[in-house]
Structures are given as structure tokens and as C-alpha cells.
């Protein structure tokens, strides 16, 4: 890129402006102006124990802990996490399928309303008769096509029955609930160990 030369009009205009301009400090000469002070250079110094930051962890000074994520596990996980309230040896035998249920109810093919009434009557009758271990068969649920953005759970009764066990009047009759052994229905059935009358 080459510089262009100023035209005669531009040179005349510049001279006119320069003739009317006044100096800010007419007595000062360019060599009398103070020179800028050099910036002080920082000298590295030795670090002492005070200069080192104390140990720090994120959230250590927080006022209250943040709430954790409430991720609901599967029904099998929730039932398995329940504390063992019955005799531990009997519980182990029950989980291995060694205890024989004294009664059973099959809720296959029932609606939730029908199943709730039938289950409540069955548990209350079994408790009244002094039975200790009964089997509740819910089924695993049918697999169906899921096109929606919200996933649907498989097995309505499988999910509902443990909730019904935790509500009155069944809660007062039940001591322990566990998934059945494979020979009694596996994940599609529940062992229900009843309290003594």
C-alpha cells in the first residue's frame, strides 16, 4: 500500500490550523519535560507458611447442605432395602424359597380396584386364621410400546401392591414383605410374612 500525497488544498488547510493553534506550555522546551518514572520491578520473595492458602473443599462453609437428588429406585430395590423385622434365619430361608407359603392369591387379570379389595380381604382373613407366610402373585406386567416422552412403568399391580401393604388396615397385619424366590414367582410375586395375632 503506497501513501498518497496531500493535495495543495489539504496542505493549505493544515497550515491555516497550525498558525492559529496555541502551545499549552509556551516556556517549556521538549527536552525540559519530565520523563516518566520507571515502574518499580517486583522482586520475588520467599513464601512463608502464612501465604499458603488453607485447605479448601467446595461447600465446606455452606450454611445448609444442598438437598440430594431424589431418584426413586425400582420396586425390587425399594422392597429389598426394607429393614429385616422378622427372625433373620427365617427371613434367609424364606428368601431362598425354603419356607412354604400357607396361602396364596393371584391378582393376574384384575383391575387395580378389584385387586385392592381382593388383597385386603385375603390378608385380613389369613391374619385372622393365624397364618404366617402368604404369597401374593402380581405378575411382572406386560411390555408395551412406549412412544411418549414420559416413561411408563411396567406392571401396575407390581408397583401398587407394596404401597397398599404400607397403608392401614394391612400395615398392622404385616411384619415383612420380600420378593418371592424364583420357584414361587420371582419378581412377579411377594412373600408377605404376617404378625402374630
mmCIF file of C-alpha atoms in Angstrom:
data_model
loop_
_atom_site.group_PDB
_atom_site.id
_atom_site.type_symbol
_atom_site.label_atom_id
_atom_site.label_comp_id
_atom_site.label_asym_id
_atom_site.label_seq_id
_atom_site.Cartn_x
_atom_site.Cartn_y
_atom_site.Cartn_z
ATOM 1 C CA UNK A 1 0.000 0.000 0.000
ATOM 2 C CA UNK A 2 1.504 3.315 -1.013
ATOM 3 C CA UNK A 3 0.886 6.604 0.733
ATOM 4 C CA UNK A 4 -0.836 9.253 -1.292
ATOM 5 C CA UNK A 5 0.480 12.785 -1.306
ATOM 6 C CA UNK A 6 -1.548 15.611 0.187
ATOM 7 C CA UNK A 7 -3.215 17.889 -2.269
ATOM 8 C CA UNK A 8 -2.464 21.622 -2.289
ATOM 9 C CA UNK A 9 -5.851 22.367 -0.667
ATOM 10 C CA UNK A 10 -5.133 19.936 2.202
ATOM 11 C CA UNK A 11 -1.647 21.457 2.801
ATOM 12 C CA UNK A 12 -3.142 24.989 2.865
ATOM 13 C CA UNK A 13 -5.829 23.903 5.332
ATOM 14 C CA UNK A 14 -3.216 22.311 7.616
ATOM 15 C CA UNK A 15 -1.043 25.453 7.641
ATOM 16 C CA UNK A 16 -4.077 27.590 8.490
ATOM 17 C CA UNK A 17 -4.891 25.346 11.526
ATOM 18 C CA UNK A 18 -1.244 25.245 12.676
ATOM 19 C CA UNK A 19 -0.961 29.065 12.563
ATOM 20 C CA UNK A 20 -3.995 29.516 14.847
ATOM 21 C CA UNK A 21 -3.039 26.824 17.372
ATOM 22 C CA UNK A 22 -1.518 27.894 20.700
ATOM 23 C CA UNK A 23 1.015 25.990 22.722
ATOM 24 C CA UNK A 24 -0.160 24.709 26.100
ATOM 25 C CA UNK A 25 3.128 25.472 27.857
ATOM 26 C CA UNK A 26 4.955 28.088 25.737
ATOM 27 C CA UNK A 27 8.034 28.302 28.008
ATOM 28 C CA UNK A 28 8.727 24.600 28.107
ATOM 29 C CA UNK A 29 11.040 23.083 25.620
ATOM 30 C CA UNK A 30 10.798 19.473 24.585
ATOM 31 C CA UNK A 31 13.929 18.485 26.461
ATOM 32 C CA UNK A 32 12.705 20.188 29.736
ATOM 33 C CA UNK A 33 9.607 17.994 30.065
ATOM 34 C CA UNK A 34 9.810 15.478 32.936
ATOM 35 C CA UNK A 35 10.468 11.943 31.897
ATOM 36 C CA UNK A 36 8.052 9.291 33.114
ATOM 37 C CA UNK A 37 9.184 7.446 36.196
ATOM 38 C CA UNK A 38 10.185 3.850 35.586
ATOM 39 C CA UNK A 39 7.826 1.273 37.026
ATOM 40 C CA UNK A 40 9.244 -0.463 40.066
ATOM 41 C CA UNK A 41 10.049 -4.071 39.357
ATOM 42 C CA UNK A 42 8.709 -6.620 41.776
ATOM 43 C CA UNK A 43 11.327 -8.742 43.381
ATOM 44 C CA UNK A 44 10.300 -12.294 44.063
ATOM 45 C CA UNK A 45 10.083 -13.050 47.756
ATOM 46 C CA UNK A 46 10.130 -16.309 49.600
ATOM 47 C CA UNK A 47 6.717 -17.710 50.528
ATOM 48 C CA UNK A 48 6.056 -18.253 54.184
ATOM 49 C CA UNK A 49 3.567 -20.668 55.758
ATOM 50 C CA UNK A 50 1.140 -17.748 56.224
ATOM 51 C CA UNK A 51 0.993 -17.064 52.492
ATOM 52 C CA UNK A 52 -0.116 -20.571 51.591
ATOM 53 C CA UNK A 53 -3.909 -20.972 51.315
ATOM 54 C CA UNK A 54 -5.547 -23.287 53.839
ATOM 55 C CA UNK A 55 -7.126 -26.495 52.622
ATOM 56 C CA UNK A 56 -10.442 -25.863 50.899
ATOM 57 C CA UNK A 57 -13.316 -28.068 49.861
ATOM 58 C CA UNK A 58 -16.334 -26.930 47.907
ATOM 59 C CA UNK A 59 -19.314 -26.302 50.149
ATOM 60 C CA UNK A 60 -17.379 -26.542 53.419
ATOM 61 C CA UNK A 61 -18.705 -23.167 54.600
ATOM 62 C CA UNK A 62 -22.215 -23.524 53.216
ATOM 63 C CA UNK A 63 -24.996 -22.562 55.605
ATOM 64 C CA UNK A 64 -27.083 -25.672 54.942
ATOM 65 C CA UNK A 65 -26.374 -28.759 52.900
ATOM 66 C CA UNK A 66 -27.962 -28.916 49.484
ATOM 67 C CA UNK A 67 -30.774 -31.428 49.129
ATOM 68 C CA UNK A 68 -29.718 -34.611 47.390
ATOM 69 C CA UNK A 69 -31.336 -35.964 44.302
ATOM 70 C CA UNK A 70 -34.434 -37.953 44.993
ATOM 71 C CA UNK A 71 -34.060 -40.716 42.449
ATOM 72 C CA UNK A 72 -36.629 -43.384 43.080
ATOM 73 C CA UNK A 73 -35.241 -46.854 42.600
ATOM 74 C CA UNK A 74 -37.101 -49.800 41.162
ATOM 75 C CA UNK A 75 -39.758 -51.584 43.204
ATOM 76 C CA UNK A 76 -37.382 -54.510 43.690
ATOM 77 C CA UNK A 77 -34.690 -52.198 45.108
ATOM 78 C CA UNK A 78 -37.120 -50.444 47.460
ATOM 79 C CA UNK A 79 -38.551 -53.720 48.794
ATOM 80 C CA UNK A 80 -35.025 -55.145 49.241
ATOM 81 C CA UNK A 81 -33.914 -52.046 51.213
ATOM 82 C CA UNK A 82 -36.565 -52.521 53.884
ATOM 83 C CA UNK A 83 -35.038 -53.492 57.236
ATOM 84 C CA UNK A 84 -35.492 -57.098 58.331
ATOM 85 C CA UNK A 85 -38.034 -57.145 61.165
ATOM 86 C CA UNK A 86 -38.646 -60.876 61.356
ATOM 87 C CA UNK A 87 -36.247 -63.579 62.558
ATOM 88 C CA UNK A 88 -33.116 -63.361 60.386
ATOM 89 C CA UNK A 89 -32.781 -67.132 59.946
ATOM 90 C CA UNK A 90 -36.441 -67.465 58.933
ATOM 91 C CA UNK A 91 -36.000 -64.493 56.568
ATOM 92 C CA UNK A 92 -32.992 -66.152 54.911
ATOM 93 C CA UNK A 93 -34.925 -69.427 54.493
ATOM 94 C CA UNK A 94 -37.906 -67.518 53.100
ATOM 95 C CA UNK A 95 -35.741 -65.660 50.523
ATOM 96 C CA UNK A 96 -34.194 -68.979 49.404
ATOM 97 C CA UNK A 97 -37.679 -70.456 48.865
ATOM 98 C CA UNK A 98 -37.342 -72.970 51.725
ATOM 99 C CA UNK A 99 -40.463 -71.798 53.607
ATOM 100 C CA UNK A 100 -43.751 -72.971 52.104
ATOM 101 C CA UNK A 101 -46.477 -70.295 51.893
ATOM 102 C CA UNK A 102 -49.647 -71.208 53.812
ATOM 103 C CA UNK A 103 -51.859 -69.407 51.318
ATOM 104 C CA UNK A 104 -51.684 -67.525 48.059
ATOM 105 C CA UNK A 105 -53.659 -65.069 45.978
ATOM 106 C CA UNK A 106 -53.229 -64.456 42.256
ATOM 107 C CA UNK A 107 -54.077 -60.894 41.173
ATOM 108 C CA UNK A 108 -53.446 -61.535 37.449
ATOM 109 C CA UNK A 109 -56.074 -60.021 35.173
ATOM 110 C CA UNK A 110 -57.667 -57.844 37.856
ATOM 111 C CA UNK A 111 -58.020 -54.093 37.685
ATOM 112 C CA UNK A 112 -56.345 -52.044 40.419
ATOM 113 C CA UNK A 113 -59.696 -51.542 42.222
ATOM 114 C CA UNK A 114 -60.585 -55.251 42.094
ATOM 115 C CA UNK A 115 -57.086 -56.262 43.189
ATOM 116 C CA UNK A 116 -57.053 -53.827 46.137
ATOM 117 C CA UNK A 117 -60.319 -55.210 47.551
ATOM 118 C CA UNK A 118 -59.334 -58.849 46.977
ATOM 119 C CA UNK A 119 -55.867 -58.333 48.504
ATOM 120 C CA UNK A 120 -57.211 -56.562 51.589
ATOM 121 C CA UNK A 121 -59.779 -59.310 52.238
ATOM 122 C CA UNK A 122 -57.198 -62.074 51.673
ATOM 123 C CA UNK A 123 -54.567 -60.585 54.037
ATOM 124 C CA UNK A 124 -57.107 -59.852 56.801
ATOM 125 C CA UNK A 125 -58.569 -63.388 56.544
ATOM 126 C CA UNK A 126 -55.102 -65.011 56.567
ATOM 127 C CA UNK A 127 -54.103 -62.954 59.607
ATOM 128 C CA UNK A 128 -57.356 -63.856 61.361
ATOM 129 C CA UNK A 129 -56.705 -67.563 60.688
ATOM 130 C CA UNK A 130 -53.234 -67.305 62.247
ATOM 131 C CA UNK A 131 -51.264 -67.887 59.043
ATOM 132 C CA UNK A 132 -47.712 -66.516 59.000
ATOM 133 C CA UNK A 133 -46.495 -66.663 55.378
ATOM 134 C CA UNK A 134 -48.647 -65.976 52.333
ATOM 135 C CA UNK A 135 -47.789 -65.435 48.669
ATOM 136 C CA UNK A 136 -49.209 -62.534 46.650
ATOM 137 C CA UNK A 137 -48.795 -63.000 42.881
ATOM 138 C CA UNK A 138 -48.927 -59.733 40.936
ATOM 139 C CA UNK A 139 -47.186 -60.669 37.698
ATOM 140 C CA UNK A 140 -44.312 -58.729 36.167
ATOM 141 C CA UNK A 141 -46.540 -56.688 33.857
ATOM 142 C CA UNK A 142 -46.816 -56.636 30.114
ATOM 143 C CA UNK A 143 -44.273 -54.940 27.910
ATOM 144 C CA UNK A 144 -45.960 -52.411 25.685
ATOM 145 C CA UNK A 145 -44.774 -49.923 23.140
ATOM 146 C CA UNK A 146 -43.808 -46.623 24.746
ATOM 147 C CA UNK A 147 -43.838 -43.705 22.309
ATOM 148 C CA UNK A 148 -44.253 -40.871 24.790
ATOM 149 C CA UNK A 149 -41.618 -38.606 26.332
ATOM 150 C CA UNK A 150 -42.527 -39.733 29.841
ATOM 151 C CA UNK A 151 -41.654 -43.372 30.512
ATOM 152 C CA UNK A 152 -44.452 -45.569 31.831
ATOM 153 C CA UNK A 153 -43.759 -48.184 34.446
ATOM 154 C CA UNK A 154 -44.213 -51.812 33.631
ATOM 155 C CA UNK A 155 -46.618 -53.722 35.900
ATOM 156 C CA UNK A 156 -49.246 -51.559 37.578
ATOM 157 C CA UNK A 157 -50.061 -54.112 40.295
ATOM 158 C CA UNK A 158 -46.372 -54.850 40.915
ATOM 159 C CA UNK A 159 -45.921 -51.158 41.787
ATOM 160 C CA UNK A 160 -49.227 -50.676 43.653
ATOM 161 C CA UNK A 161 -49.208 -53.707 45.951
ATOM 162 C CA UNK A 162 -46.181 -52.623 48.099
ATOM 163 C CA UNK A 163 -47.864 -49.238 48.597
ATOM 164 C CA UNK A 164 -51.079 -50.941 49.743
ATOM 165 C CA UNK A 165 -49.071 -53.045 52.211
ATOM 166 C CA UNK A 166 -47.814 -49.817 53.849
ATOM 167 C CA UNK A 167 -51.342 -48.423 54.396
ATOM 168 C CA UNK A 168 -53.958 -49.301 57.033
ATOM 169 C CA UNK A 169 -55.521 -51.816 57.615
ATOM 170 C CA UNK A 170 -52.837 -54.065 56.045
ATOM 171 C CA UNK A 171 -49.909 -52.298 57.744
ATOM 172 C CA UNK A 172 -50.957 -53.546 61.189
ATOM 173 C CA UNK A 173 -51.062 -57.185 59.993
ATOM 174 C CA UNK A 174 -47.790 -57.342 58.026
ATOM 175 C CA UNK A 175 -44.363 -57.854 59.587
ATOM 176 C CA UNK A 176 -42.192 -58.283 56.459
ATOM 177 C CA UNK A 177 -42.520 -58.097 52.661
ATOM 178 C CA UNK A 178 -39.947 -59.515 50.237
ATOM 179 C CA UNK A 179 -39.817 -60.535 46.601
ATOM 180 C CA UNK A 180 -40.506 -64.219 46.124
ATOM 181 C CA UNK A 181 -37.960 -66.856 45.186
ATOM 182 C CA UNK A 182 -37.927 -67.879 41.518
ATOM 183 C CA UNK A 183 -39.807 -71.118 42.270
ATOM 184 C CA UNK A 184 -42.675 -69.125 43.803
ATOM 185 C CA UNK A 185 -42.899 -66.489 41.053
ATOM 186 C CA UNK A 186 -39.692 -64.444 41.371
ATOM 187 C CA UNK A 187 -40.066 -60.720 40.772
ATOM 188 C CA UNK A 188 -43.728 -61.199 39.845
ATOM 189 C CA UNK A 189 -44.723 -62.217 43.397
ATOM 190 C CA UNK A 190 -44.257 -61.120 47.009
ATOM 191 C CA UNK A 191 -43.787 -63.090 50.205
ATOM 192 C CA UNK A 192 -45.861 -61.492 52.956
ATOM 193 C CA UNK A 193 -44.885 -62.531 56.478
ATOM 194 C CA UNK A 194 -47.763 -61.747 58.855
ATOM 195 C CA UNK A 195 -47.617 -60.704 62.513
ATOM 196 C CA UNK A 196 -48.875 -62.969 65.256
ATOM 197 C CA UNK A 197 -52.454 -62.297 66.342
#
